[in-house]
Amino acid sequence: MDFAWLLQSLLNGLSIGSVYAVFALGYTLVFSILGIINFAHGAVFTLGAYLTYALAVGRFGINGLLADVTMPVTLPFVPALLVGAVLSGLAGMAVERLAFKPLRQRGADPLLALVSSLGVALIVVNLIQYLVGAEIYSFPADIFGDLPMAVIFQIGGKPVAVRTIQIILFGASLVMLAGLGWFIGRTRGGKALRATAENADTASLLGISVNRFILGTFFISGLLGGLAGTLIGVSFGVAGPYFGVSYGLKGLAVIVLGGLGSIPGAVLGGLVIGLGEAFLPSDMSSYKEAVAFVLLFAILLVRPQGLLGGRLEQKV
Amino acid sequence: MSGFFENYGFLIVTIVQQALLGLSIYFPLMAGQLSLASIGFYSLGGYVAAVMGTHPALAPLREALGFWMFPLEWLGALVLSVILGIAVGYPALRLRGIYLALATVAFVQVVNVAVLNMPIAGGAVGIFGIPQAFESRLDYIWFFGPLFLLALFLVWRIGNMGRGLAFFAVREDELAAGAMGVAVTGNKVTAFVLGCALAGVTGAMSAPFLNTWNARQGTFDASVTCLAYVLIGGSRSIWGPLCGAALLVSLPELLRPLKDSRMILNGIVLVAACVYLPQGIMGGLAALRARLSGRGGAA
């Protein structure tokens, strides 16, 4: 329990937690408008990682339909990240059109939307597997050019490693969060979005094209998901088409912890879970994957509306 | 006919086994609650049976009981499932909406991490060589069949008594049901725990059936599949889970020529069923029957 360990864990927790926050905000945006959890979000996360990999590295492995295919051009990392995220946003729009809109227009049971979005997730994940196989793809070490892998500080005689990727995770996440905050709080589009979230019928009467804003919300949600997928993929490798599933579920824990539908809640929830995982003693590290879900149970017991959620009102 | 059973017997037993998991989700749905926990209880029940069937410390008990060891394993799974079901269900079911679904997703993940880390559960390898109850796997229909009939009877019986009316009242409108004096949380927890118990016992029966048991029995994908049985079969008909299980279990067999791409088609079937058959197969059949008998186009 020395100071260096404390600092190292804090750093690890903040960097991974900020990516959880970005990812979970994708759930929150859709939930606040439709009151539905988009279970295809984890698949979009996976897709984002694969798209960026295809754009930046451009080589595929020996399995799947695209075995040994090389892309004619590759992009530097940052443009690849952005293009990958935009394409993921488009995938998010496709999810809305395929899994949500047809059901919404018929006024179907919301449970069905859950299953149809899971169906879309199944399609996306298996399509990836069909195309590029179940191999693990790692981004090359020189993806950030000449930047060093890590800078090591000596604190109290103990080393504290600041990995370049951690700075990038934290920085990119902060930029995304600030951009989203600005969009929602300061622009006309964001105002319309908030109005739609408050009451879609009233918003529609006030001349807001609700369906267009729902589609836009899915775009932003997919963008956030794809970006988070890339960041996690660069950090830990793209571990097969199913690697988004566990992050997808962890994201659910984040939004419940923070409070369903609350944007600051999703950020706080992400950071708390990231820090919780980082501060887990090393002899319990095999339980790391359970941290998020244990926290979810704990919050349901003591404060079911989540850390920053409003009171759970019952409207009649 | 005997050739038919040799070829398809295993498939039929599997359909009944999977339909049991579907029914375990049908119970909470009777009270309007979406649970994804069944696969977690199924996994735990299987581990109970696997440990009781193979642990060296229990060898004398197994010798003394013989075949009766199997019912004891079911009882063990049942007790564990009921206790855990209440522990998971109560906090989440005090709330309305999607919370049970989220809490049960979390439960399945925690179970998975826990069994991977418990030495008694054999870690990632799992437990091998679980003693068989029958020579032939087809004979396991004598396990699953009666349990399925019992569960169907329970569903039917509950639907026709006060408890069932309370479930349906909660499903249609919690607030109104509460105002009429129905114990909302209590009924939701009861419906959920019934499903947990059924899933746990099904797991305990499945461990000998499958001979090995490991953490892959309890993945998130599997719990989604169970939910799909009910929703595709029809969530308002007691035959829905069987119908959905029959379709989704045989679909990969029928699509075997497609090899790797068949899971993609499976996803397409899920989406298409939600969009075009919102009441499931049984609901679609009912609508068709109504139309054919000429009482107006309800669909």
GROMACS .gro file of C-alpha atoms in nm, chain A:
model
  316
    1MET     CA    1   0.000   0.000   0.000
    2ASP     CA    2   0.273   0.245  -0.087
    3PHE     CA    3   0.231   0.577  -0.258
    4ALA     CA    4   0.373   0.461  -0.591
    5TRP     CA    5   0.123   0.173  -0.610
    6LEU     CA    6  -0.157   0.415  -0.522
    7LEU     CA    7  -0.053   0.652  -0.799
    8GLN     CA    8  -0.011   0.373  -1.053
    9SER     CA    9  -0.354   0.228  -0.975
   10LEU     CA   10  -0.513   0.571  -0.992
   11LEU     CA   11  -0.359   0.626  -1.334
   12ASN     CA   12  -0.463   0.283  -1.464
   13GLY     CA   13  -0.813   0.323  -1.325
   14LEU     CA   14  -0.872   0.671  -1.465
   15SER     CA   15  -0.753   0.583  -1.814
   16ILE     CA   16  -0.961   0.265  -1.849
   17GLY     CA   17  -1.253   0.418  -1.659
   18SER     CA   18  -1.272   0.711  -1.898
   19VAL     CA   19  -1.309   0.470  -2.189
   20TYR     CA   20  -1.587   0.286  -2.000
   21ALA     CA   21  -1.755   0.624  -1.960
   22VAL     CA   22  -1.737   0.703  -2.333
   23PHE     CA   23  -1.872   0.359  -2.417
   24ALA     CA   24  -2.152   0.368  -2.159
   25LEU     CA   25  -2.267   0.711  -2.279
   26GLY     CA   26  -2.372   0.537  -2.600
   27TYR     CA   27  -2.620   0.333  -2.396
   28THR     CA   28  -2.729   0.637  -2.197
   29LEU     CA   29  -2.811   0.853  -2.499
   30VAL     CA   30  -3.035   0.588  -2.652
   31PHE     CA   31  -3.192   0.504  -2.317
   32SER     CA   32  -3.273   0.866  -2.238
   33ILE     CA   33  -3.457   0.907  -2.567
   34LEU     CA   34  -3.625   0.568  -2.614
   35GLY     CA   35  -3.619   0.419  -2.264
   36ILE     CA   36  -3.466   0.107  -2.417
   37ILE     CA   37  -3.127  -0.058  -2.378
   38ASN     CA   38  -2.959  -0.112  -2.713
   39PHE     CA   39  -2.803  -0.456  -2.676
   40ALA     CA   40  -2.626  -0.419  -3.011
   41HIS     CA   41  -2.397  -0.153  -2.861
   42GLY     CA   42  -2.131  -0.408  -2.769
   43ALA     CA   43  -2.129  -0.535  -3.127
   44VAL     CA   44  -2.079  -0.179  -3.259
   45PHE     CA   45  -1.789  -0.147  -3.014
   46THR     CA   46  -1.632  -0.461  -3.166
   47LEU     CA   47  -1.700  -0.336  -3.517
   48GLY     CA   48  -1.527  -0.006  -3.442
   49ALA     CA   49  -1.210  -0.184  -3.331
   50TYR     CA   50  -1.205  -0.402  -3.643
   51LEU     CA   51  -1.276  -0.109  -3.876
   52THR     CA   52  -0.993   0.099  -3.732
   53TYR     CA   53  -0.764  -0.202  -3.750
   54ALA     CA   54  -0.856  -0.252  -4.116
   55LEU     CA   55  -0.795   0.115  -4.194
   56ALA     CA   56  -0.473   0.161  -3.998
   57VAL     CA   57  -0.302  -0.175  -4.037
   58GLY     CA   58  -0.483  -0.320  -4.337
   59ARG     CA   59  -0.365  -0.680  -4.311
   60PHE     CA   60  -0.584  -0.974  -4.223
   61GLY     CA   61  -0.491  -1.313  -4.086
   62ILE     CA   62  -0.522  -1.658  -4.231
   63ASN     CA   63  -0.884  -1.737  -4.140
   64GLY     CA   64  -1.216  -1.624  -4.275
   65LEU     CA   65  -1.331  -1.507  -4.614
   66LEU     CA   66  -1.081  -1.218  -4.622
   67ALA     CA   67  -0.780  -1.436  -4.537
   68ASP     CA   68  -0.449  -1.277  -4.638
   69VAL     CA   69  -0.620  -0.975  -4.788
   70THR     CA   70  -0.427  -0.647  -4.767
   71MET     CA   71  -0.592  -0.309  -4.796
   72PRO     CA   72  -0.459  -0.099  -5.086
   73VAL     CA   73  -0.404   0.206  -4.864
   74THR     CA   74  -0.367   0.247  -4.492
   75LEU     CA   75  -0.424   0.559  -4.288
   76PRO     CA   76  -0.222   0.697  -3.996
   77PHE     CA   77  -0.374   0.610  -3.661
   78VAL     CA   78  -0.571   0.925  -3.582
   79PRO     CA   79  -0.756   0.953  -3.917
   80ALA     CA   80  -0.820   0.578  -3.905
   81LEU     CA   81  -0.967   0.616  -3.556
   82LEU     CA   82  -1.195   0.896  -3.672
   83VAL     CA   83  -1.310   0.724  -3.992
   84GLY     CA   84  -1.363   0.401  -3.796
   85ALA     CA   85  -1.574   0.589  -3.543
   86VAL     CA   86  -1.786   0.757  -3.813
   87LEU     CA   87  -1.844   0.421  -3.984
   88SER     CA   88  -1.946   0.278  -3.645
   89GLY     CA   89  -2.190   0.567  -3.614
   90LEU     CA   90  -2.342   0.467  -3.947
   91ALA     CA   91  -2.363   0.110  -3.817
   92GLY     CA   92  -2.548   0.248  -3.514
   93MET     CA   93  -2.798   0.410  -3.753
   94ALA     CA   94  -2.842   0.078  -3.930
   95VAL     CA   95  -2.919  -0.085  -3.594
   96GLU     CA   96  -3.194   0.172  -3.535
   97ARG     CA   97  -3.342   0.113  -3.878
   98LEU     CA   98  -3.329  -0.266  -3.854
   99ALA     CA   99  -3.401  -0.342  -3.490
  100PHE     CA  100  -3.582  -0.047  -3.337
  101LYS     CA  101  -3.779   0.158  -3.587
  102PRO     CA  102  -4.000  -0.122  -3.726
  103LEU     CA  103  -4.100  -0.223  -3.373
  104ARG     CA  104  -4.150   0.134  -3.252
  105GLN     CA  105  -4.378   0.217  -3.541
  106ARG     CA  106  -4.601  -0.076  -3.452
  107GLY     CA  107  -4.594   0.007  -3.081
  108ALA     CA  108  -4.456  -0.338  -3.002
  109ASP     CA  109  -4.354  -0.466  -2.659
  110PRO     CA  110  -4.023  -0.299  -2.556
  111LEU     CA  111  -3.890  -0.644  -2.462
  112LEU     CA  112  -3.897  -0.731  -2.831
  113ALA     CA  113  -3.666  -0.440  -2.912
  114LEU     CA  114  -3.420  -0.593  -2.670
  115VAL     CA  115  -3.428  -0.924  -2.855
  116SER     CA  116  -3.418  -0.770  -3.200
  117SER     CA  117  -3.113  -0.564  -3.102
  118LEU     CA  118  -2.952  -0.881  -2.969
  119GLY     CA  119  -3.031  -1.038  -3.306
  120VAL     CA  120  -2.852  -0.756  -3.486
  121ALA     CA  121  -2.556  -0.802  -3.249
  122LEU     CA  122  -2.548  -1.172  -3.340
  123ILE     CA  123  -2.543  -1.083  -3.710
  124VAL     CA  124  -2.263  -0.826  -3.674
  125VAL     CA  125  -2.040  -1.042  -3.455
  126ASN     CA  126  -2.076  -1.351  -3.671
  127LEU     CA  127  -2.031  -1.150  -3.988
  128ILE     CA  128  -1.697  -1.032  -3.850
  129GLN     CA  129  -1.605  -1.388  -3.764
  130TYR     CA  130  -1.709  -1.503  -4.112
  131LEU     CA  131  -1.499  -1.234  -4.279
  132VAL     CA  132  -1.179  -1.221  -4.073
  133GLY     CA  133  -1.195  -1.526  -3.845
  134ALA     CA  134  -1.164  -1.550  -3.470
  135GLU     CA  135  -0.797  -1.456  -3.455
  136ILE     CA  136  -0.656  -1.203  -3.212
  137TYR     CA  137  -0.546  -0.888  -3.391
  138SER     CA  138  -0.296  -0.662  -3.219
  139PHE     CA  139  -0.212  -0.314  -3.335
  140PRO     CA  140   0.164  -0.287  -3.409
  141ALA     CA  141   0.377  -0.127  -3.140
  142ASP     CA  142   0.475   0.162  -3.370
  143ILE     CA  143   0.115   0.265  -3.436
  144PHE     CA  144   0.180   0.599  -3.263
  145GLY     CA  145   0.497   0.666  -3.463
  146ASP     CA  146   0.799   0.762  -3.257
  147LEU     CA  147   0.624   0.806  -2.923
  148PRO     CA  148   0.779   0.592  -2.649
  149MET     CA  149   0.571   0.301  -2.513
  150ALA     CA  150   0.588   0.435  -2.162
  151VAL     CA  151   0.761   0.694  -1.949
  152ILE     CA  152   0.875   0.570  -1.610
  153PHE     CA  153   0.890   0.801  -1.313
  154GLN     CA  154   1.063   0.717  -0.987
  155ILE     CA  155   0.845   0.803  -0.692
  156GLY     CA  156   0.977   0.726  -0.348
  157GLY     CA  157   1.224   0.485  -0.503
  158LYS     CA  158   0.946   0.286  -0.676
  159PRO     CA  159   0.874   0.305  -1.051
  160VAL     CA  160   0.544   0.442  -1.179
  161ALA     CA  161   0.491   0.374  -1.550
  162VAL     CA  162   0.284   0.618  -1.754
  163ARG     CA  163   0.205   0.430  -2.073
  164THR     CA  164   0.153   0.639  -2.385
  165ILE     CA  165  -0.166   0.450  -2.456
  166GLN     CA  166  -0.305   0.551  -2.118
  167ILE     CA  167  -0.254   0.918  -2.199
  168ILE     CA  168  -0.423   0.863  -2.533
  169LEU     CA  169  -0.717   0.679  -2.376
  170PHE     CA  170  -0.766   0.950  -2.118
  171GLY     CA  171  -0.713   1.238  -2.363
  172ALA     CA  172  -0.938   1.101  -2.637
  173SER     CA  173  -1.209   1.024  -2.384
  174LEU     CA  174  -1.193   1.373  -2.235
  175VAL     CA  175  -1.219   1.528  -2.581
  176MET     CA  176  -1.521   1.312  -2.662
  177LEU     CA  177  -1.691   1.388  -2.330
  178ALA     CA  178  -1.629   1.763  -2.365
  179GLY     CA  179  -1.755   1.757  -2.725
  180LEU     CA  180  -2.067   1.571  -2.626
  181GLY     CA  181  -2.130   1.802  -2.330
  182TRP     CA  182  -2.096   2.103  -2.558
  183PHE     CA  183  -2.327   1.953  -2.820
  184ILE     CA  184  -2.601   1.861  -2.575
  185GLY     CA  185  -2.578   2.169  -2.356
  186ARG     CA  186  -2.494   2.447  -2.599
  187THR     CA  187  -2.630   2.378  -2.946
  188ARG     CA  188  -2.979   2.387  -3.096
  189GLY     CA  189  -2.946   2.023  -3.196
  190GLY     CA  190  -2.863   1.932  -2.838
  191LYS     CA  191  -3.161   2.128  -2.712
  192ALA     CA  192  -3.390   1.941  -2.951
  193LEU     CA  193  -3.235   1.617  -2.833
  194ARG     CA  194  -3.308   1.704  -2.471
  195ALA     CA  195  -3.663   1.800  -2.562
  196THR     CA  196  -3.711   1.468  -2.737
  197ALA     CA  197  -3.575   1.285  -2.433
  198GLU     CA  198  -3.809   1.478  -2.205
  199ASN     CA  199  -4.120   1.398  -2.406
  200ALA     CA  200  -4.112   1.277  -2.765
  201ASP     CA  201  -4.478   1.359  -2.835
  202THR     CA  202  -4.450   1.719  -2.717
  203ALA     CA  203  -4.121   1.761  -2.903
  204SER     CA  204  -4.289   1.636  -3.218
  205LEU     CA  205  -4.573   1.887  -3.173
  206LEU     CA  206  -4.314   2.164  -3.137
  207GLY     CA  207  -4.182   2.088  -3.481
  208ILE     CA  208  -3.887   1.868  -3.390
  209SER     CA  209  -3.844   1.587  -3.636
  210VAL     CA  210  -3.829   1.314  -3.374
  211ASN     CA  211  -3.736   1.026  -3.603
  212ARG     CA  212  -3.443   1.224  -3.740
  213PHE     CA  213  -3.317   1.297  -3.390
  214ILE     CA  214  -3.352   0.936  -3.288
  215LEU     CA  215  -3.144   0.843  -3.591
  216GLY     CA  216  -2.891   1.111  -3.498
  217THR     CA  217  -2.876   0.978  -3.143
  218PHE     CA  218  -2.796   0.631  -3.273
  219PHE     CA  219  -2.521   0.784  -3.487
  220ILE     CA  220  -2.358   0.953  -3.187
  221SER     CA  221  -2.408   0.639  -2.979
  222GLY     CA  222  -2.241   0.423  -3.244
  223LEU     CA  223  -1.962   0.679  -3.280
  224LEU     CA  224  -1.891   0.664  -2.906
  225GLY     CA  225  -1.910   0.284  -2.910
  226GLY     CA  226  -1.676   0.247  -3.207
  227LEU     CA  227  -1.427   0.493  -3.059
  228ALA     CA  228  -1.424   0.308  -2.726
  229GLY     CA  229  -1.379  -0.021  -2.911
  230THR     CA  230  -1.075   0.111  -3.095
  231LEU     CA  231  -0.921   0.252  -2.777
  232ILE     CA  232  -0.965  -0.076  -2.591
  233GLY     CA  233  -0.843  -0.265  -2.899
  234VAL     CA  234  -0.523  -0.059  -2.920
  235SER     CA  235  -0.469  -0.103  -2.552
  236PHE     CA  236  -0.532  -0.476  -2.505
  237GLY     CA  237  -0.556  -0.617  -2.860
  238VAL     CA  238  -0.869  -0.705  -3.055
  239ALA     CA  239  -0.938  -1.042  -2.899
  240GLY     CA  240  -1.174  -1.200  -3.151
  241PRO     CA  241  -1.525  -1.104  -3.265
  242TYR     CA  242  -1.671  -1.172  -2.921
  243PHE     CA  243  -1.442  -0.935  -2.735
  244GLY     CA  244  -1.711  -0.669  -2.722
  245VAL     CA  245  -1.960  -0.886  -2.535
  246SER     CA  246  -1.798  -0.856  -2.194
  247TYR     CA  247  -1.744  -0.481  -2.241
  248GLY     CA  248  -2.102  -0.450  -2.357
  249LEU     CA  249  -2.222  -0.607  -2.034
  250LYS     CA  250  -1.980  -0.406  -1.825
  251GLY     CA  251  -2.124  -0.093  -1.986
  252LEU     CA  252  -2.465  -0.190  -1.849
  253ALA     CA  253  -2.318  -0.205  -1.501
  254VAL     CA  254  -2.173   0.144  -1.558
  255ILE     CA  255  -2.508   0.301  -1.647
  256VAL     CA  256  -2.696   0.135  -1.361
  257LEU     CA  257  -2.424   0.241  -1.118
  258GLY     CA  258  -2.436   0.601  -1.240
  259GLY     CA  259  -2.812   0.614  -1.278
  260LEU     CA  260  -3.007   0.506  -1.586
  261GLY     CA  261  -3.036   0.790  -1.836
  262SER     CA  262  -2.801   1.025  -1.651
  263ILE     CA  263  -2.510   1.158  -1.858
  264PRO     CA  264  -2.290   1.272  -1.565
  265GLY     CA  265  -2.388   0.944  -1.400
  266ALA     CA  266  -2.247   0.741  -1.687
  267VAL     CA  267  -1.916   0.929  -1.662
  268LEU     CA  268  -1.896   0.884  -1.286
  269GLY     CA  269  -2.002   0.519  -1.311
  270GLY     CA  270  -1.733   0.450  -1.569
  271LEU     CA  271  -1.463   0.609  -1.356
  272VAL     CA  272  -1.577   0.428  -1.041
  273ILE     CA  273  -1.571   0.089  -1.214
  274GLY     CA  274  -1.236   0.161  -1.379
  275LEU     CA  275  -1.087   0.263  -1.045
  276GLY     CA  276  -1.253  -0.031  -0.870
  277GLU     CA  277  -1.084  -0.272  -1.111
  278ALA     CA  278  -0.749  -0.096  -1.084
  279PHE     CA  279  -0.746  -0.092  -0.704
  280LEU     CA  280  -0.833  -0.461  -0.676
  281PRO     CA  281  -0.542  -0.626  -0.487
  282SER     CA  282  -0.323  -0.827  -0.721
  283ASP     CA  283  -0.394  -1.160  -0.548
  284MET     CA  284  -0.762  -1.116  -0.638
  285SER     CA  285  -0.698  -1.015  -0.997
  286SER     CA  286  -0.880  -1.321  -1.135
  287TYR     CA  287  -1.199  -1.166  -0.999
  288LYS     CA  288  -1.145  -0.843  -1.195
  289GLU     CA  289  -1.420  -0.921  -1.442
  290ALA     CA  290  -1.671  -0.949  -1.158
  291VAL     CA  291  -1.601  -0.607  -1.003
  292ALA     CA  292  -1.845  -0.417  -1.224
  293PHE     CA  293  -2.128  -0.659  -1.159
  294VAL     CA  294  -2.074  -0.679  -0.785
  295LEU     CA  295  -2.093  -0.298  -0.780
  296LEU     CA  296  -2.415  -0.319  -0.980
  297PHE     CA  297  -2.573  -0.545  -0.716
  298ALA     CA  298  -2.446  -0.324  -0.435
  299ILE     CA  299  -2.600  -0.012  -0.587
  300LEU     CA  300  -2.933  -0.188  -0.647
  301LEU     CA  301  -2.941  -0.277  -0.279
  302VAL     CA  302  -2.851   0.059  -0.129
  303ARG     CA  303  -2.941   0.322  -0.389
  304PRO     CA  304  -3.139   0.171  -0.677
  305GLN     CA  305  -3.165   0.496  -0.872
  306GLY     CA  306  -2.786   0.497  -0.909
  307LEU     CA  307  -2.523   0.739  -0.786
  308LEU     CA  308  -2.652   1.042  -0.979
  309GLY     CA  309  -2.998   0.924  -1.082
  310GLY     CA  310  -3.304   1.123  -0.986
  311ARG     CA  311  -3.575   0.974  -0.766
  312LEU     CA  312  -3.752   0.683  -0.930
  313GLU     CA  313  -4.092   0.837  -0.975
  314GLN     CA  314  -4.403   0.644  -1.052
  315LYS     CA  315  -4.615   0.833  -1.298
  316VAL     CA  316  -4.978   0.733  -1.331
   0.00000   0.00000   0.00000
